[in-house]
Coordinates of C-alpha atoms in Angstrom, one line a residue:
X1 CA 0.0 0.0 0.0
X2 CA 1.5 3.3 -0.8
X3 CA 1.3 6.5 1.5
X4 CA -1.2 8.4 -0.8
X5 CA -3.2 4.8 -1.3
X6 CA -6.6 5.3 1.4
X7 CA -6.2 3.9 4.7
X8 CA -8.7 0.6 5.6
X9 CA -11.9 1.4 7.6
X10 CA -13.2 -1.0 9.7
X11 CA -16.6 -0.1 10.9
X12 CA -18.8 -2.4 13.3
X13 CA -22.3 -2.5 12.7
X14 CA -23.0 -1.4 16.5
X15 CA -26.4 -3.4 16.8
X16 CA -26.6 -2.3 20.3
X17 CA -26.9 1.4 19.7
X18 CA -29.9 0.8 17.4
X19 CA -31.0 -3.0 19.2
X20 CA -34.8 -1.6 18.9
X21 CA -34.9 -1.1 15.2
X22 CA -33.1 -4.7 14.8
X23 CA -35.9 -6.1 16.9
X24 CA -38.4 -4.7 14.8
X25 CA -36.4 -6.1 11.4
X26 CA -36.6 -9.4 13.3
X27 CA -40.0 -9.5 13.7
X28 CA -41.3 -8.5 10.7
X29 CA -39.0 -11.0 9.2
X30 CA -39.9 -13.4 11.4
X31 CA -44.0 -13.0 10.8
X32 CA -43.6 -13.2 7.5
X33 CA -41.7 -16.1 8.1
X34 CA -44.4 -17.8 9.7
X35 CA -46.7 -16.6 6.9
X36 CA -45.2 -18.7 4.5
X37 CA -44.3 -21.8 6.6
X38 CA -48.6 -21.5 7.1
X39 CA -49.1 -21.5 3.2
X40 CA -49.6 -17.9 2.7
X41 CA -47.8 -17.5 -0.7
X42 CA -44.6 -15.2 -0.1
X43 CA -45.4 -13.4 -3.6
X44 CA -48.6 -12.6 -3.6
X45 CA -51.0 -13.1 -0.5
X46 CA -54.6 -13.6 -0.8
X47 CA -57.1 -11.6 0.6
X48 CA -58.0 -13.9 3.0
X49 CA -54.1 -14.8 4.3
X50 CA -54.3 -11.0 4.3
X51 CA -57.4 -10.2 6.6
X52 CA -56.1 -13.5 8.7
X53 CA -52.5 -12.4 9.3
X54 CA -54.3 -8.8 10.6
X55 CA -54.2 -6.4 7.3
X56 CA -56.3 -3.8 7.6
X57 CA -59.6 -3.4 5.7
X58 CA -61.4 -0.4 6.8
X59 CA -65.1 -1.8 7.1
X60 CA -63.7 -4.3 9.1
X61 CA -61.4 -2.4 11.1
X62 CA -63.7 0.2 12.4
X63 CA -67.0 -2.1 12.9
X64 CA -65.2 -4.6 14.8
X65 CA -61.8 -5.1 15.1
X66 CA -60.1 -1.6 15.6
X67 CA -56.8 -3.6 16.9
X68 CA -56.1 -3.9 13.2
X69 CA -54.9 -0.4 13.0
X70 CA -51.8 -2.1 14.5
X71 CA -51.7 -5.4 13.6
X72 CA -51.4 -4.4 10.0
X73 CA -47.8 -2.7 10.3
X74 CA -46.7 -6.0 10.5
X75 CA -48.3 -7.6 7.5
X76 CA -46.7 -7.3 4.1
X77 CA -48.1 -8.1 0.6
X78 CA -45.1 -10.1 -0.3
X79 CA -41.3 -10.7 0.1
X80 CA -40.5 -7.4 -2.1
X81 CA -42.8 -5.7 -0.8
X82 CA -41.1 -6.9 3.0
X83 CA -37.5 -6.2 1.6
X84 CA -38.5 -3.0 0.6
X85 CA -40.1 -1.5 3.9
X86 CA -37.2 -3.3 6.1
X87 CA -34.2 -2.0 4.1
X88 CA -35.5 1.6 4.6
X89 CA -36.4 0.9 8.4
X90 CA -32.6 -0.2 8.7
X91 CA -31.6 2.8 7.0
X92 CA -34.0 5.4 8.8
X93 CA -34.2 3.3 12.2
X94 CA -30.8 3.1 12.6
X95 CA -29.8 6.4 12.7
X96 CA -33.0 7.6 14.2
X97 CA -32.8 5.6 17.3
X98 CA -29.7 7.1 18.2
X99 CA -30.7 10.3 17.3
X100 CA -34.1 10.5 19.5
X101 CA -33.1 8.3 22.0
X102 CA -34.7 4.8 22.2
X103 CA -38.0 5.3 24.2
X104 CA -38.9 8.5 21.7
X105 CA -38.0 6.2 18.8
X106 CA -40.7 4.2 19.7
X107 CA -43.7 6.0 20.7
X108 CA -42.4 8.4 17.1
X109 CA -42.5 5.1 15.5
X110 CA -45.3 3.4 16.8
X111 CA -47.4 6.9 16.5
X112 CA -46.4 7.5 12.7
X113 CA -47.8 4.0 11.8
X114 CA -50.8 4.5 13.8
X115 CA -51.4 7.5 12.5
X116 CA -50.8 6.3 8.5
X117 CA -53.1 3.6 9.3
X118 CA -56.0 6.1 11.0
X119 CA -55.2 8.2 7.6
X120 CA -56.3 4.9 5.5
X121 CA -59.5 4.7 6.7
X122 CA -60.1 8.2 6.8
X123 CA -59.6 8.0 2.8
X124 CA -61.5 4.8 2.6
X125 CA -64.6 6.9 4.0
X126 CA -64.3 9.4 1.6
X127 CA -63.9 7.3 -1.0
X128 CA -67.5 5.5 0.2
X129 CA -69.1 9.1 0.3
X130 CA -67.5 9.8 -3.4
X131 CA -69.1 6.1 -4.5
X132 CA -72.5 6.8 -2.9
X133 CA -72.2 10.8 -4.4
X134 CA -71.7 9.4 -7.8
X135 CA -74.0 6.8 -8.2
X136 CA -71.9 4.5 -10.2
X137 CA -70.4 1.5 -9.4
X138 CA -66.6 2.1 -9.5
X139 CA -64.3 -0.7 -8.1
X140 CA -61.3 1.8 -7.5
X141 CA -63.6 4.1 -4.2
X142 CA -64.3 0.5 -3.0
X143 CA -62.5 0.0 0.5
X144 CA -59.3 -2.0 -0.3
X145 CA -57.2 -4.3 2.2
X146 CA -53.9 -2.5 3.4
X147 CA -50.9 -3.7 5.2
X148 CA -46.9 -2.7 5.6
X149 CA -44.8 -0.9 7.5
X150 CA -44.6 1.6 5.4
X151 CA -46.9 4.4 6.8
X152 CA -44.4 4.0 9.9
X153 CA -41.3 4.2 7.8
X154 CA -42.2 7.2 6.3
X155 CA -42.7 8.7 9.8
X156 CA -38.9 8.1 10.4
X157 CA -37.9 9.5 7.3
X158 CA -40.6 12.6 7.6
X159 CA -38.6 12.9 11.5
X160 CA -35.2 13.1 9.6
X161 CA -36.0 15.2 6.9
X162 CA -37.4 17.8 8.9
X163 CA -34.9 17.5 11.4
X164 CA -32.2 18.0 8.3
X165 CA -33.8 21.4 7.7
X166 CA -32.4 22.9 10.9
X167 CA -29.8 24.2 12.1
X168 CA -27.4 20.9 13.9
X169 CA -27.7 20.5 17.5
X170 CA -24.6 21.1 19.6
X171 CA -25.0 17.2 20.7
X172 CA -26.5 15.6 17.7
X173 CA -24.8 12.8 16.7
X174 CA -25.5 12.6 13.1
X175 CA -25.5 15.3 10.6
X176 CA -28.2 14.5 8.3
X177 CA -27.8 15.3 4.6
X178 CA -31.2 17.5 3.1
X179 CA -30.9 16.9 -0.1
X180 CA -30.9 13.3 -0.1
X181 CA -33.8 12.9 2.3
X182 CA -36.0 15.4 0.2
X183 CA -35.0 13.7 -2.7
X184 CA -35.8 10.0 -1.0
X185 CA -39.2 11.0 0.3
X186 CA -40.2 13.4 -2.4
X187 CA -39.5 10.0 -4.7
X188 CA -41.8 8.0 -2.5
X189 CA -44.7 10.6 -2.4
X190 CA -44.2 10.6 -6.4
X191 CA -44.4 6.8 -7.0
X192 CA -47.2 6.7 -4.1
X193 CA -49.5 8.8 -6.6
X194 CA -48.5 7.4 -9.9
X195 CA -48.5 3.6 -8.6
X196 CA -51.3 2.0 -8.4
X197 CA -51.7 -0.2 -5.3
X198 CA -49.8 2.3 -3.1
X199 CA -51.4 3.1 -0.1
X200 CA -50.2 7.1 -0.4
X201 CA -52.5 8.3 2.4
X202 CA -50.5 6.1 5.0
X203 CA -47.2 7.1 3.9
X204 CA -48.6 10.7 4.2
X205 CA -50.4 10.5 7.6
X206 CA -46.8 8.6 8.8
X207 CA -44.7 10.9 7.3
X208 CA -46.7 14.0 9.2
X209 CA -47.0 12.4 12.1
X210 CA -43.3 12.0 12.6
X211 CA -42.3 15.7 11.0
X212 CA -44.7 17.2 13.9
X213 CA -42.7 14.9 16.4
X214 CA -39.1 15.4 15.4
X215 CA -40.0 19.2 15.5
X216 CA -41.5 18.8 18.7
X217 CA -38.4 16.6 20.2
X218 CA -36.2 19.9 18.3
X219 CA -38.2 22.5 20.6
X220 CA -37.3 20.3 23.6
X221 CA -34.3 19.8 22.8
X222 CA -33.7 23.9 22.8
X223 CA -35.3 24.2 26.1
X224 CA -35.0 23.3 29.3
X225 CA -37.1 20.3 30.7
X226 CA -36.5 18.0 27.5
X227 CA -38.0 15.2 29.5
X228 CA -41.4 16.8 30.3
X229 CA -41.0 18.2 26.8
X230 CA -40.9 14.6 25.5
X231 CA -43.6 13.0 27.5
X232 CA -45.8 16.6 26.0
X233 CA -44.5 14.9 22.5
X234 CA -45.8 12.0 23.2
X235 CA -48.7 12.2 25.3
X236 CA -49.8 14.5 22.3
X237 CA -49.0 11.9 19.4
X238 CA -51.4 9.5 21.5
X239 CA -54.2 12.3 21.4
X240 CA -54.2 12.9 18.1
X241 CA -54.4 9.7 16.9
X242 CA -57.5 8.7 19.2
X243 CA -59.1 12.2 17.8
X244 CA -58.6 10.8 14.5
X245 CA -60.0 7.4 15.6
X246 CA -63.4 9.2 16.9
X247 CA -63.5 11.4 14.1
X248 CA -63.5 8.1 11.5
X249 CA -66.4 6.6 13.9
X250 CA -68.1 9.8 13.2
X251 CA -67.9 9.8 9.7
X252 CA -69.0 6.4 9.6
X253 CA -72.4 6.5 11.0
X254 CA -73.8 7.6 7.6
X255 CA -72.4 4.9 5.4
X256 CA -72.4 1.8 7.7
X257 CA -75.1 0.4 6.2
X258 CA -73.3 0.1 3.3
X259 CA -70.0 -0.5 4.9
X260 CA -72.0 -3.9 6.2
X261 CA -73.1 -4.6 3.7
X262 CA -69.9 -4.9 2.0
X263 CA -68.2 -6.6 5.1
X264 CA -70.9 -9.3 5.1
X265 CA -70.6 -10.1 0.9
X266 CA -66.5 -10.0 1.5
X267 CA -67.3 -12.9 4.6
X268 CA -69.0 -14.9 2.1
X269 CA -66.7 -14.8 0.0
X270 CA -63.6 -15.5 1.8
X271 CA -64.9 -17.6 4.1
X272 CA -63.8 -15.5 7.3
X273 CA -64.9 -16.6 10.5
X274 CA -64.4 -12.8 11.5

């Protein structure tokens, strides 16, 4: 090796300083894991593997089982689908554990995935107003079955990119480059409208769920009492969502008839014992 030749770099991957995001890789990987090992097919799911392994279908999820507003972060429609949404949680995760500290990470993460799944079924309502306005059948304002950890992803990234836009903190571990996290989630919010089958409204509801809390964890972070500032954050995350939960049931009232009636045909045809 000559003296101007560049010196090795050994870097360790440091699992421990981001062991929650790890966890959640390992789970995911693991449930789908267990999908397949059950016969779910690991390209393309059906509908009913789908609705069994907790996705979240809108008429389903707000007449009876509202725990699927949860469980569906951890379904994915596929392995590429799987790959996709891991490789960006390893990418956003990691750095925003460290950066947030773990117990923030969490409620941020947990909160923007909630919040993109809340988003869902607020579309999915307008959607059945839009079908019942018209008064033609249209397949595409039909409630559709969505899963992924996408909507929470994008809350990570929508975290970092805001968090790029302001001046660095004097302790902030990372300095986080703005142009490549506008580009990234700028692509994403492109190829959510101009793809069919992405569910853009939870990548957006994630994505603004975690901007408001990274620029909430930022205020804190400038003032004194960053822990009572945090638990504010959070306590606040947990109260929107719910908001956003009663104003879906709201909105409902007026269509669940229909809603139903649609739930009861997509029984009969599946075969769900739900």
């Amino acid at each position: 090796m000559s003296e101007y030749a560049p010196p090795s770099i050994h870097r360790k991957l440091d699992v421990h300083t981001w062991w929650f995001t790890a966890l959640l890789i390992t789970v995911n990987i693991g449930l789908f894991v267990w999908q397949i090992s059950s016969g779910t097919d690991a390209s393309h799911p059906s509908t009913q593997d789908a609705i069994r392994w907790g996705a979240d279908y809108a008429p389903l999820t707000y007449l009876a089982e509202p725990i699927r507003l949860f469980s569906s972060m951890f379904f994915h429609f596929g392995l590429i689908h799987l790959m996709l949404n891991m490789w960006a949680l390893y990418i956003f995760g990691s750095v925003a554990e460290q950066l947030f500290g773990r117990v923030y990470f969490v409620g941020l993460y947990l909160s923007a995935g909630l919040m993109g799944s809340l988003f869902s079924g607020y579309m999915s309502i307008q959607d059945t107003y839009a079908l019942i306005e018209g008064g033609v059948a249209n397949s595409a304002l039909l409630p559709s079955v969505s899963a992924g950890a996408s909507g929470a992803v994008m809350g990570l990234g929508g975290a970092l990119t805001l968090l790029s836009l302001f001046p660095a903190l004097p302790q902030q571990r990372f300095i986080l480059d703005k142009k490549t996290l506008l580009m990234v989630m700028g692509i994403n919010l492109f190829m959510g409208f101009m793809i069919a089958g992405i569910n853009n409204a939870a990548h957006i509801g994630g994505m603004l769920m975690g901007a408001v809390l990274a620029g909430l964890w930022y205020a804190g972070q400038k003032l004194q009492g960053r822990g009572l500032m945090t638990l504010i954050a959070l306590l606040a995350a947990v109260a929107a969502c719910y908001a956003l939960y009663q104003y879906n049931l709201e909105l409902i009232q007026p269509i669940q008839p229909l809603w139903q009636e649609i739930l009861e045909m997509m029984r009969q045809q599946l075969n769900l014992a739900v």
